[in-house]
XYZ file of C-alpha atoms in Angstrom:
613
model
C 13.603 -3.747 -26.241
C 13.992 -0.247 -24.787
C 16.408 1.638 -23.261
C 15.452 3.403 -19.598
C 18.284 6.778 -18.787
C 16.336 8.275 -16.455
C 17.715 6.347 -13.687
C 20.248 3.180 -13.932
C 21.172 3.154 -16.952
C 19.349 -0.412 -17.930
C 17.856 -2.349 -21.268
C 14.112 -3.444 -20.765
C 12.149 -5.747 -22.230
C 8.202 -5.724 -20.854
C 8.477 -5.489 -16.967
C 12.157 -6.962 -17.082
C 15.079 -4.625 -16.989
C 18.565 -5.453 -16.994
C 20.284 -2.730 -14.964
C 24.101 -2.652 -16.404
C 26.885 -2.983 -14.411
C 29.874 0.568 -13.917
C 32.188 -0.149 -16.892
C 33.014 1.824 -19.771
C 31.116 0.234 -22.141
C 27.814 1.511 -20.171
C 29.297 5.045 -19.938
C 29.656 4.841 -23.603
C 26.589 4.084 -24.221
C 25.219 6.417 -21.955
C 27.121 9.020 -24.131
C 25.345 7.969 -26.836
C 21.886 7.913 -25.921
C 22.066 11.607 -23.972
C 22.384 12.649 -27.913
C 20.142 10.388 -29.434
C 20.444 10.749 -33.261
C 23.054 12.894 -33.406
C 26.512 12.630 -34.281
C 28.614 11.970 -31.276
C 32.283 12.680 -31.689
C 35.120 10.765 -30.901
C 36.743 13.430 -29.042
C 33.636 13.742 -26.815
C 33.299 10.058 -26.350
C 37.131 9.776 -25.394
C 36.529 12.784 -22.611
C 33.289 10.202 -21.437
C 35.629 7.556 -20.976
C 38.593 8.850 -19.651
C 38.272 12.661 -18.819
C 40.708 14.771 -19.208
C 43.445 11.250 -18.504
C 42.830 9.651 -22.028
C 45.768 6.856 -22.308
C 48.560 6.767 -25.540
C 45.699 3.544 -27.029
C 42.534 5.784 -26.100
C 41.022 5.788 -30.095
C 42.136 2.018 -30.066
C 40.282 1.345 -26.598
C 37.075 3.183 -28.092
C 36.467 0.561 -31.068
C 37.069 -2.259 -28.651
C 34.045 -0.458 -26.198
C 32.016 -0.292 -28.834
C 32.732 -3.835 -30.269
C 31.778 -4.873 -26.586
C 28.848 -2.705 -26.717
C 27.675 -4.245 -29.927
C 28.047 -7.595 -28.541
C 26.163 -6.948 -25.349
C 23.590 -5.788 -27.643
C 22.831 -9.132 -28.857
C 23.320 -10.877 -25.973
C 20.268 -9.278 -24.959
C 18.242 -8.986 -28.205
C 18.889 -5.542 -29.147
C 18.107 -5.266 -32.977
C 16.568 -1.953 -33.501
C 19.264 -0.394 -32.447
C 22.918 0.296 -33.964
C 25.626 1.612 -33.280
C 26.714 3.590 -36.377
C 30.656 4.724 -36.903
C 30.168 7.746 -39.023
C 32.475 10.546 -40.584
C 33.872 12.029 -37.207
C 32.870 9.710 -34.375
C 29.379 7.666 -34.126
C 25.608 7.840 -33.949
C 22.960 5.542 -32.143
C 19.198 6.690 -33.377
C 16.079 6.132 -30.878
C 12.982 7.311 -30.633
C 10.032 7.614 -27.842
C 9.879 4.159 -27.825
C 12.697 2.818 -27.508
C 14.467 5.905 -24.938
C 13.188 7.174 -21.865
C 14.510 10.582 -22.634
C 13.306 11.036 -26.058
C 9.532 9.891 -24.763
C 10.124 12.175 -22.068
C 10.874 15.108 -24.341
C 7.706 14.019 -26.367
C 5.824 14.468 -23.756
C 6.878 17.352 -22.257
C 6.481 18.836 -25.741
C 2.795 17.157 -26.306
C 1.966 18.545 -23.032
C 3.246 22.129 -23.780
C 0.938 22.648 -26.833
C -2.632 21.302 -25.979
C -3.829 24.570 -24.025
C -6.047 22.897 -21.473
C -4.594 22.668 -18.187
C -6.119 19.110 -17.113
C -4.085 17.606 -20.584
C -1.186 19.265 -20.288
C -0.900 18.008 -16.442
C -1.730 14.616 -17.372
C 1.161 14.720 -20.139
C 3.664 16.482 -17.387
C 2.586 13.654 -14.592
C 3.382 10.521 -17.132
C 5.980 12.095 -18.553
C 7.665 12.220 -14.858
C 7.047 9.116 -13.925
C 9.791 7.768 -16.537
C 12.494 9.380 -13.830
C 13.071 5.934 -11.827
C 16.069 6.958 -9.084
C 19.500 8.096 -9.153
C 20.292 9.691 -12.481
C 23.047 7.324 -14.286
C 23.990 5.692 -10.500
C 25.611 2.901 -12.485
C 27.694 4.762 -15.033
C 31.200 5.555 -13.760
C 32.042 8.711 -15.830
C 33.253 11.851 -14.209
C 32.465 13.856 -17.474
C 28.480 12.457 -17.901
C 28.094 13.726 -14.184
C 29.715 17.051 -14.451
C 28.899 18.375 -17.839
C 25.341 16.308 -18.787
C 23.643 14.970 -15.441
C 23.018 18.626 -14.712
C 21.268 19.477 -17.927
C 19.397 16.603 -17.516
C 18.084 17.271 -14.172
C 17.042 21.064 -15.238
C 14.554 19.728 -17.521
C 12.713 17.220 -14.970
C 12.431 20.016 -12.855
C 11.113 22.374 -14.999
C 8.590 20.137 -15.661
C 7.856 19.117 -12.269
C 7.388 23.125 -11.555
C 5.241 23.272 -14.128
C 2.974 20.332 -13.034
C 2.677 21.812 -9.616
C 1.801 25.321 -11.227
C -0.758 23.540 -12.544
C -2.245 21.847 -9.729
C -2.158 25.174 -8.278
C -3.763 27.108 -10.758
C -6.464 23.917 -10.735
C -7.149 24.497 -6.623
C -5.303 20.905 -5.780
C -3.213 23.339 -3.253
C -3.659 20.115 -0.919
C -3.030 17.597 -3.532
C 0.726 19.511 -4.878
C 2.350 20.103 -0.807
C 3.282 16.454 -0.859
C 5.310 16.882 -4.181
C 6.324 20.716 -3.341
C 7.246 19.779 0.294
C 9.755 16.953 -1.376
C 11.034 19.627 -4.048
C 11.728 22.300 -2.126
C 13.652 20.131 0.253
C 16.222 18.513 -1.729
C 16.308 21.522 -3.943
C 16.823 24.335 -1.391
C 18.549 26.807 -4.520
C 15.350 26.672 -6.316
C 12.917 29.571 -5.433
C 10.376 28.825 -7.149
C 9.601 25.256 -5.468
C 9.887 26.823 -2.094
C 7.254 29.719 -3.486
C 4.942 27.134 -4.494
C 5.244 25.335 -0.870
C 4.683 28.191 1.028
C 1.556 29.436 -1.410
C -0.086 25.837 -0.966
C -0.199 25.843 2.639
C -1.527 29.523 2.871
C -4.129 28.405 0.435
C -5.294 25.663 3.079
C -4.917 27.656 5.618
C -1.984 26.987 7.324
C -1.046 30.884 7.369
C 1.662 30.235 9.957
C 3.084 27.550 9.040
C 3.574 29.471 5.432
C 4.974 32.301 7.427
C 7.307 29.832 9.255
C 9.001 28.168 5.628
C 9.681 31.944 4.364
C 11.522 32.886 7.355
C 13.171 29.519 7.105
C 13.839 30.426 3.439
C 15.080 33.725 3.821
C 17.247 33.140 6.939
C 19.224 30.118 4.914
C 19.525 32.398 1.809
C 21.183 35.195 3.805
C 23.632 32.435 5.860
C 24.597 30.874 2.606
C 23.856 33.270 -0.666
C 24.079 36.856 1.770
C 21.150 37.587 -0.280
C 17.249 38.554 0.275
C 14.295 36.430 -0.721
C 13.284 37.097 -4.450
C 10.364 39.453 -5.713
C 7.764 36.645 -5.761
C 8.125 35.441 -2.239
C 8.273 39.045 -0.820
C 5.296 39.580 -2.519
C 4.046 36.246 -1.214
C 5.038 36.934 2.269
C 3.133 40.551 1.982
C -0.178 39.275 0.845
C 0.180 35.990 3.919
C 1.171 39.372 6.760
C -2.119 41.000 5.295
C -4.431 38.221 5.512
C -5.120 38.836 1.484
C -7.463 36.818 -0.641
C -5.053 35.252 -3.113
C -7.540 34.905 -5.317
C -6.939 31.643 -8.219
C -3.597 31.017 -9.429
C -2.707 31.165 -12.177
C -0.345 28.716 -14.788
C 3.466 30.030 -15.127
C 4.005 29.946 -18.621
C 7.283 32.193 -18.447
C 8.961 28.986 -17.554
C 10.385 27.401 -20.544
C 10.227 23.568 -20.574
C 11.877 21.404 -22.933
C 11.402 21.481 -26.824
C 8.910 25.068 -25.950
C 9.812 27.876 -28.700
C 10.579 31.244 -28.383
C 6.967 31.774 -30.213
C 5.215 29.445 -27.464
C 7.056 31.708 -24.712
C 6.530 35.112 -26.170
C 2.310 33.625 -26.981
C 1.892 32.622 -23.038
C 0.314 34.416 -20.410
C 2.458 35.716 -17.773
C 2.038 35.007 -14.473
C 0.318 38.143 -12.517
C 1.489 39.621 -9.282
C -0.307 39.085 -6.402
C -2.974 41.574 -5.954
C -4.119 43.336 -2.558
C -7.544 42.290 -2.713
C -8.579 40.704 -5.697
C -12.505 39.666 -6.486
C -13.791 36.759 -4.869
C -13.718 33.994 -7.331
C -15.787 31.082 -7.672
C -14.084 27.597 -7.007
C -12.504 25.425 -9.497
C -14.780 22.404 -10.155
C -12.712 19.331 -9.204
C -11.784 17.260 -12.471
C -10.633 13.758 -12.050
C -7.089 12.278 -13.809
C -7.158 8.801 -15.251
C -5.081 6.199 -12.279
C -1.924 4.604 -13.480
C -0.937 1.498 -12.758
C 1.345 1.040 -9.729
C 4.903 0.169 -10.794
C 5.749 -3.356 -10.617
C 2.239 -4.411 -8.671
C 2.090 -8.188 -7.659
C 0.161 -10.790 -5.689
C -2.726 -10.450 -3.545
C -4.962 -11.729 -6.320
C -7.516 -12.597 -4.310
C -7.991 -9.014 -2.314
C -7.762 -7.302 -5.527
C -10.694 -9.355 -7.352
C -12.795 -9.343 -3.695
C -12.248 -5.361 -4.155
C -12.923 -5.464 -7.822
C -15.943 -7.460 -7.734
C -17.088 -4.806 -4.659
C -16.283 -1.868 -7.025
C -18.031 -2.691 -9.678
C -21.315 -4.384 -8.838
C -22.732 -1.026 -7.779
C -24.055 -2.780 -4.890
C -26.069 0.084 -2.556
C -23.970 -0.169 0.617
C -22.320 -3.076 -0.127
C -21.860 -6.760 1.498
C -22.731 -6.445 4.956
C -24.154 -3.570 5.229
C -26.818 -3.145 8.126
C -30.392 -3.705 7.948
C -32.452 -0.063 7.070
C -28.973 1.576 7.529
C -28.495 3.006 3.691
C -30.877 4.394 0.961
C -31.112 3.443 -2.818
C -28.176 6.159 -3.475
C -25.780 4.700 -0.568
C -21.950 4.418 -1.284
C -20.047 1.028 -1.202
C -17.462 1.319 1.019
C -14.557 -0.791 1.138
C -11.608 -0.888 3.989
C -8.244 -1.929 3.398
C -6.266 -2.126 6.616
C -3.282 -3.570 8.312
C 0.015 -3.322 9.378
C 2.277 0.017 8.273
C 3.841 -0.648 5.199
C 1.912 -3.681 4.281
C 0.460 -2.476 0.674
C -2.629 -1.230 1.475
C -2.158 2.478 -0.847
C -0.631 0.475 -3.882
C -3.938 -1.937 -3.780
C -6.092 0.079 -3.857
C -4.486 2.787 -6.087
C -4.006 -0.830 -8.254
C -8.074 -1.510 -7.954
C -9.129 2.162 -8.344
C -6.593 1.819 -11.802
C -8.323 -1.648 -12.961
C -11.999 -0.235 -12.270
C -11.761 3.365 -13.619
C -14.015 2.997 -16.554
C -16.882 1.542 -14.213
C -17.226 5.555 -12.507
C -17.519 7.676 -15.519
C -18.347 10.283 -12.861
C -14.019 9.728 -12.185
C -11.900 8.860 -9.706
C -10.733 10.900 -7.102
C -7.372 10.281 -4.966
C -7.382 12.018 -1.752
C -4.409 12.016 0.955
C -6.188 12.039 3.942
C -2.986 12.278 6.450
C -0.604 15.751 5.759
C 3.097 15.327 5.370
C 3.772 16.801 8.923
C 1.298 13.851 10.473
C -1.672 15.918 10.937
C -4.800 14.757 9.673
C -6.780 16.521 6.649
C -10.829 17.305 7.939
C -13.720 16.601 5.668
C -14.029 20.283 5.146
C -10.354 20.110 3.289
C -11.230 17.059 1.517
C -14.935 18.449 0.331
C -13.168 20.870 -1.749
C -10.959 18.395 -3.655
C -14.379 16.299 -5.172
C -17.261 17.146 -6.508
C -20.971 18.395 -5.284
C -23.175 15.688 -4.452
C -25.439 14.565 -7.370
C -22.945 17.189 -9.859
C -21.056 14.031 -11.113
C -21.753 12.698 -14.623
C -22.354 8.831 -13.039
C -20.681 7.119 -10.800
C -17.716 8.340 -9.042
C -15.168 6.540 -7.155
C -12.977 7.980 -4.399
C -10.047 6.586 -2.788
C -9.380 7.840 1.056
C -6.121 7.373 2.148
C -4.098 7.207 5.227
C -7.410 7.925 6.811
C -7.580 8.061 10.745
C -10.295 7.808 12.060
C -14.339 7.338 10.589
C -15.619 10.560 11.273
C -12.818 11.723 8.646
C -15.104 9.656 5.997
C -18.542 9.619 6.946
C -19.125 13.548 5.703
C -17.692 12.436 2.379
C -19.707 9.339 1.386
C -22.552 11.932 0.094
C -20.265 12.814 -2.565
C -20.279 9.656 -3.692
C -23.601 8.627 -3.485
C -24.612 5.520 -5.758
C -20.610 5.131 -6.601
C -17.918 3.777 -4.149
C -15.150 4.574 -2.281
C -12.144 2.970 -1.436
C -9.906 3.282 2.152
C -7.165 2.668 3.382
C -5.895 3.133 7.202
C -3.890 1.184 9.770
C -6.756 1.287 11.558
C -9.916 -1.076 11.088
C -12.806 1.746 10.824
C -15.326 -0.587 13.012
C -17.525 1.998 13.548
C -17.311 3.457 9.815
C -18.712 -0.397 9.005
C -20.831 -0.458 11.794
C -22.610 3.005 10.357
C -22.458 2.265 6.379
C -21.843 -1.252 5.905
C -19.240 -2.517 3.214
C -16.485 -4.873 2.884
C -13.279 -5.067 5.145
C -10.183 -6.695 3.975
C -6.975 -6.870 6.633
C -3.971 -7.709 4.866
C -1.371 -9.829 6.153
C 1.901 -9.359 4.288
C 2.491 -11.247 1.576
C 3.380 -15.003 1.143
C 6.863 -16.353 0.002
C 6.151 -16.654 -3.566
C 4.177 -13.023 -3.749
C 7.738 -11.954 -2.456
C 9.568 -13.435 -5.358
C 7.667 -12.470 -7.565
C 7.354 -8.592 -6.208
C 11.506 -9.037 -6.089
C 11.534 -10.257 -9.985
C 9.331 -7.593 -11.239
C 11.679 -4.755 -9.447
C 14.990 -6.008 -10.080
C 14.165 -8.456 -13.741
C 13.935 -11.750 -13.355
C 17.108 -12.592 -14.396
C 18.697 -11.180 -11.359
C 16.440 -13.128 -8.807
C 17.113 -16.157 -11.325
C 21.146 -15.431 -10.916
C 20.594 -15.874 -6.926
C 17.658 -17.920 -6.167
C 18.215 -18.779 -2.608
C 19.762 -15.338 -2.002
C 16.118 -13.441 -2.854
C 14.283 -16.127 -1.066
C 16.524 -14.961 2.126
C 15.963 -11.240 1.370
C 12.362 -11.970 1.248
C 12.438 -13.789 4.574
C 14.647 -10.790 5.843
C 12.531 -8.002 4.955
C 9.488 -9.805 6.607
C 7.953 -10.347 3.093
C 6.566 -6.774 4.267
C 6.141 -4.386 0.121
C 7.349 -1.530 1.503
C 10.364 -3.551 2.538
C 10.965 -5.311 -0.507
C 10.993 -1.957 -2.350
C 13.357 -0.466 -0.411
C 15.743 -3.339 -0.460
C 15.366 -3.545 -4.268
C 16.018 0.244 -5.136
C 18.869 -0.298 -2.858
C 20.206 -3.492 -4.725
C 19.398 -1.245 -8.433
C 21.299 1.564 -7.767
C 24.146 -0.560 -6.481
C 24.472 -2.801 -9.941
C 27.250 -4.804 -8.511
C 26.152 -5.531 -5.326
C 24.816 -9.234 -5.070
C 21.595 -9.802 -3.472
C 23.810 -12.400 -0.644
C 25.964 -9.477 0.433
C 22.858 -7.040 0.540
C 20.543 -9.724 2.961
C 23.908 -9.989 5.366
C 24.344 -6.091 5.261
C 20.360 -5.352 6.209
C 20.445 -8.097 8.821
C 23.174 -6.523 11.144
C 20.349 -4.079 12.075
C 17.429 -5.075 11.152
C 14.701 -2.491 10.764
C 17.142 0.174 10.393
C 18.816 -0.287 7.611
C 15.448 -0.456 5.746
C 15.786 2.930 4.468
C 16.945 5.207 1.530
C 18.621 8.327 1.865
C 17.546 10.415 -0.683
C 13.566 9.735 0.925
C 12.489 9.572 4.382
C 9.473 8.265 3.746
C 10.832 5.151 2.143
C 11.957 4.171 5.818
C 10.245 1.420 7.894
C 11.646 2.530 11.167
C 10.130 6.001 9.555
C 6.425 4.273 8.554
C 6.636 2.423 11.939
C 7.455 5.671 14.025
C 4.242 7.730 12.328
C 1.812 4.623 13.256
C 3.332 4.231 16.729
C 3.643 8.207 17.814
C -0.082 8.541 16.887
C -1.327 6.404 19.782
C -1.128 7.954 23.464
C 2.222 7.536 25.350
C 0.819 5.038 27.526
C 0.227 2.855 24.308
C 3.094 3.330 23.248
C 5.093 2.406 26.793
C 3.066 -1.073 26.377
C 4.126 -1.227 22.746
C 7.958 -1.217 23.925
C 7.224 -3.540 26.233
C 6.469 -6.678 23.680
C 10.080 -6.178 22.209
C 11.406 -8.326 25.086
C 8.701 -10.756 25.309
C 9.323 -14.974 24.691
C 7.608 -15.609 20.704
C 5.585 -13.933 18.337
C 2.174 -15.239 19.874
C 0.883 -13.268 22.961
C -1.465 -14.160 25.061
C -3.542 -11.602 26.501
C -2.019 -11.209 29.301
C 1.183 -10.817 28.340
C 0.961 -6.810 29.740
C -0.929 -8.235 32.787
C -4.135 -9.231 34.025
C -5.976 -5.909 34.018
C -8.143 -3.443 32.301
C -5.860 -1.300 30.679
C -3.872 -3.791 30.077
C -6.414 -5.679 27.286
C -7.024 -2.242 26.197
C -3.616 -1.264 25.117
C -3.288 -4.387 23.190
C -6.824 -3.880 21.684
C -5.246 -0.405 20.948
C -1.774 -1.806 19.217
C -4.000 -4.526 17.458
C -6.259 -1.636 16.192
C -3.482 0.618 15.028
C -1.707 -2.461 12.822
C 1.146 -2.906 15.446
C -0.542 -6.660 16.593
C -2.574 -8.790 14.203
C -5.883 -11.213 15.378
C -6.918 -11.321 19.468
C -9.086 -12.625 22.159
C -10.706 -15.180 21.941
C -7.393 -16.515 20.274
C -4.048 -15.108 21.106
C -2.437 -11.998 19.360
C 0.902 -11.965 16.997
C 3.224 -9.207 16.384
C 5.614 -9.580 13.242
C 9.372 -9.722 13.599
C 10.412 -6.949 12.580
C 7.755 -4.919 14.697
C 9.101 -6.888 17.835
C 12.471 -5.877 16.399
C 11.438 -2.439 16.225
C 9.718 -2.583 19.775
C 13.402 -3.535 21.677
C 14.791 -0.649 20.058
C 12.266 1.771 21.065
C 12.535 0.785 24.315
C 16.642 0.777 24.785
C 15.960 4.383 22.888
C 13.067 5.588 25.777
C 15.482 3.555 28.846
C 18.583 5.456 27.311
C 16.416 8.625 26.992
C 15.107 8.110 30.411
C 18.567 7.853 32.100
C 20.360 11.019 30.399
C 17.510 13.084 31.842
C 17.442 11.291 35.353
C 18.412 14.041 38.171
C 22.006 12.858 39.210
């Protein structure tokens, strides 16, 4: 059993977690763990309870928490670890392996002291994926929020900073904008996040959209703070006016992360300002991380050992692939494709993470779509992997959010003899056509896939608690992944929310309410918008047309018996808006015909209000 505080506050066991509900026994113990070890005292626990509003029996309601604690403890197994009432209040030990925090500090600490940047990033990246949402969303006490939540949140990003220093200093400047583009949104105060943004997209040469984020940086500094951009970015936006080689970055080490000491600090290289017109340098060789698994992964067994099997045969071109159309050194290429938000990046991130030690050349994870919807060329990609024929064996790369083919054909060389792996809405018939390989459209997933996706995100014994209820939300989240995640962050950082109430809430407005917050990008009108705006506007036009049509079976005339008309739904099959087609008839899912109606009242409104009265 473990404890997980970076997030819900919740006990685990394996790939069950048990999120607890807002009472004062869970801001107790929250209390405890944020000192893990340490003495606790009562007066501080009291203040976690009740603030500054303690009542006349406050001492006596503290021994009945933690008798409550204690036996919640063994309701769910906990053994390892007691509560302890010691001189002056109480203790509760943990270590890295049974607290998130305390493996979190380990590994921030592990990471500062190997000295090779590729390590130490690897150490920062799984040490931040133990953050899972909203920082103690469940615990009800005023005095966590205010006086520790901060503290806590200062050392996550620290190390995130330092992570994307990293990738910096390591030439990933394309890799780090998706996670610098996040930070520097939802932490506007932080400088250095929006230095790092605005340095990554000069480096790819996006000059003005660099110069476009300082302005927008230094005009909200002056409206809110009255004050001027610091010395970094000044210097920053100097060396971007003057068209200056930054030359390689280098790691921030005056940045002190958790557990560093003052004899770390004062032995790290400072950062150097930005020269005028520093040496050419020569390019960092691209070195390959070890793939994860993806988080709660389940069902489509039999895509993932198709794809495995493809992988790691080492098969010259793969199944399929045209007569006299490869060599001896040909890639296998593999498609995944389908509908937005259907799973393909987390199967084959999931494939790429069960095959990794069949490409000891590595394993390569490119983003080949930007965070503004622009697509990345092969030219930008080239410089994320390495020479052809430079690898040490067989390498493995995994395109995703690709476009169109002529995004992947200039990178297969790369590759030769290994494999890569890619994913687009699209189906890449003439990439297949041209180098052969294996195609695999997937359909979203079946009802018990959906359970089972819904019991490893929320523990079993939630889905267990409301059987018919989950089976519902499946049905009502169109048993689509990207779906069922939302609706199950939603249902974990609302504890006491039942899964009946949630389905009855999402269905009012259905796909709308299939969104978080805190992340546009976990949005399925937002994933559905991106696939849709890509295709020309009379594509779309005949997309908003199918919202009002009889059924989820078209026939192919349903747009009319013409030219175009086939062609717009070969287009909206091709772009994962339709599935199947002539010679049988074509199907659009629910909630894309859902989706569809409300574009349409949306363009009709639109239309109206700018109608000449």
């Amino acid at each position: 059993m473990r404890f997980q505080l970076l997030g819900p506050l919740s006990i685990a066991e394996g790939e069950d977690a048990v999120v607890l509900k807002p009472s004062k026994p869970a801001s107790l113990l929250a209390a405890l763990l944020i000192h893990p070890g340490s003495v606790v005292s009562t007066g501080y626990l009291l203040r976690a309870l009740w603030d500054e509003d303690q009542p006349a029996t406050a001492r006596a309601a503290l021994q009945s928490c933690v008798l409550r604690l204690r036996r919640l403890f063994t309701k769910y197994g906990v053994t390892g670890s007691a509560i302890e009432a010691v001189p002056g209040g109480y203790r509760m030990n943990a270590d890295a392996g049974t607290l998130d925090l305390v493996r979190f500090r380990t590994l921030v600490r592990a990471a500062d002291g190997l000295g090779d940047a590729e390590s130490e990033l690897y150490r920062l990246k799984e040490a931040l994926t133990l953050w899972q949402g909203p920082l103690l969303a469940n615990v009800p006490s005023p005095m966590l929020h205010r006086d520790e939540v901060p503290g806590l949140t200062e050392e996550r990003l620290r190390a995130l900073e330092r992570a994307c220093d990293i990738e910096l200093a390591l030439g990933r400047c394309r890799q780090v904008l998706v996670d610098v583009w996040e930070a520097a949104r939802r932490h506007p105060g932080r400088e250095r996040f929006s230095e790092q943004l605005i340095e990554a997209l000069y480096r790819t040469g996006r000059q003005s959209e660099a110069l476009t984020e300082y302005r927008s940086v230094k005009g909200r500094m002056k409206e809110e703070l009255g004050i001027d951009p610091g010395p970094g970015l000044q210097r920053l936006e100097l060396a971007i006016l003057r068209g200056d080689d930054l030359g390689p970055a280098a790691v921030d080490r005056t940045v002190p992360l958790p557990g560093r000491t003052a004899a770390a600090l004062t032995a790290g290289t400072a950062r150097p300002a930005l020269a005028a017109a520093p040496a050419p340098a020569a390019p960092p060789v691209p070195v390959p991380l070890p793939v994860p698994p993806v988080p709660s992964f389940t069902g489509r067994a039999a895509e993932r050992a198709a794809i495995n099997a493809s992988l790691t045969s080492g098969a010259s071109g793969g199944p399929g692939a045209p007569s006299g159309s490869g060599s001896q050194g040909a890639a296998t290429v593999v498609v995944l494709s389908g509908a937005p938000g259907i799973g393909k990046t987390a199967l084959a991130l999931q494939s790429a993470h069960d095959c990794q030690d069949s490409f000891p050349g590595g394993v390569f994870v490119l983003t080949m779509t930007r965070p503004d919807g622009s697509s990345v060329t092969p030219a930008e990609a080239m410089a994320d992997l390495p020479a052809p024929g430079a690898g040490a064996g067989r390498t493995l790369i995994v395109l995703d959010d690709v476009t169109t083919a002529d995004q992947v054909r200039p990178l297969l060389p790369a590759v030769a003899g290994g494999a890569a792996v890619v994913t687009s809405r699209r189906g890449l018939a003439g990439l297949v056509a041209t180098h052969g390989g294996t195609v695999h459209r997937l359909s979203t997933l079946d009802p018990e896939e959906s359970q089972e996706l819904l019991a490893a995100a929320l523990g079993a014994g939630r889905v267990r608690a409301e059987p018919a209820a989950a089976r519902e939300l499946a049905g009502v989240c169109g048993h689509f992944p990207l779906s069922l995640r939302i609706a199950a962050a939603r249902l974990l950082t609302r504890p006491g929310l039942r899964i009946e109430d949630c389905v009855a809430w999402l269905a009012e407005d259905l796909p709308a309410r299939l969104s978080l917050a805190d992340d546009p990008r976990m949005s399925v009108p937002h994933v559905f918008g991106r696939a849709l705006h890509r295709l020309e506007p009379r594509w779309q036009q005949a997309f908003r047309q199918l919202g009002d049509q009889e059924g989820l079976l078209l026939s192919s005339r349903v747009l009319g018996d013409s030219a175009e008309a086939e062609e717009a739904l070969e287009r909206l099959a091709d772009a994962g808006l339709l599935e199947e087609g002539p010679p049988g008839p074509y199907r659009i899912h629910q909630l894309l015909k859902i989706y569809a109606r409300r574009q349409a009242r949306e363009w009709n409104r639109d239309q109206t209000a700018t109608a000449p009265h």
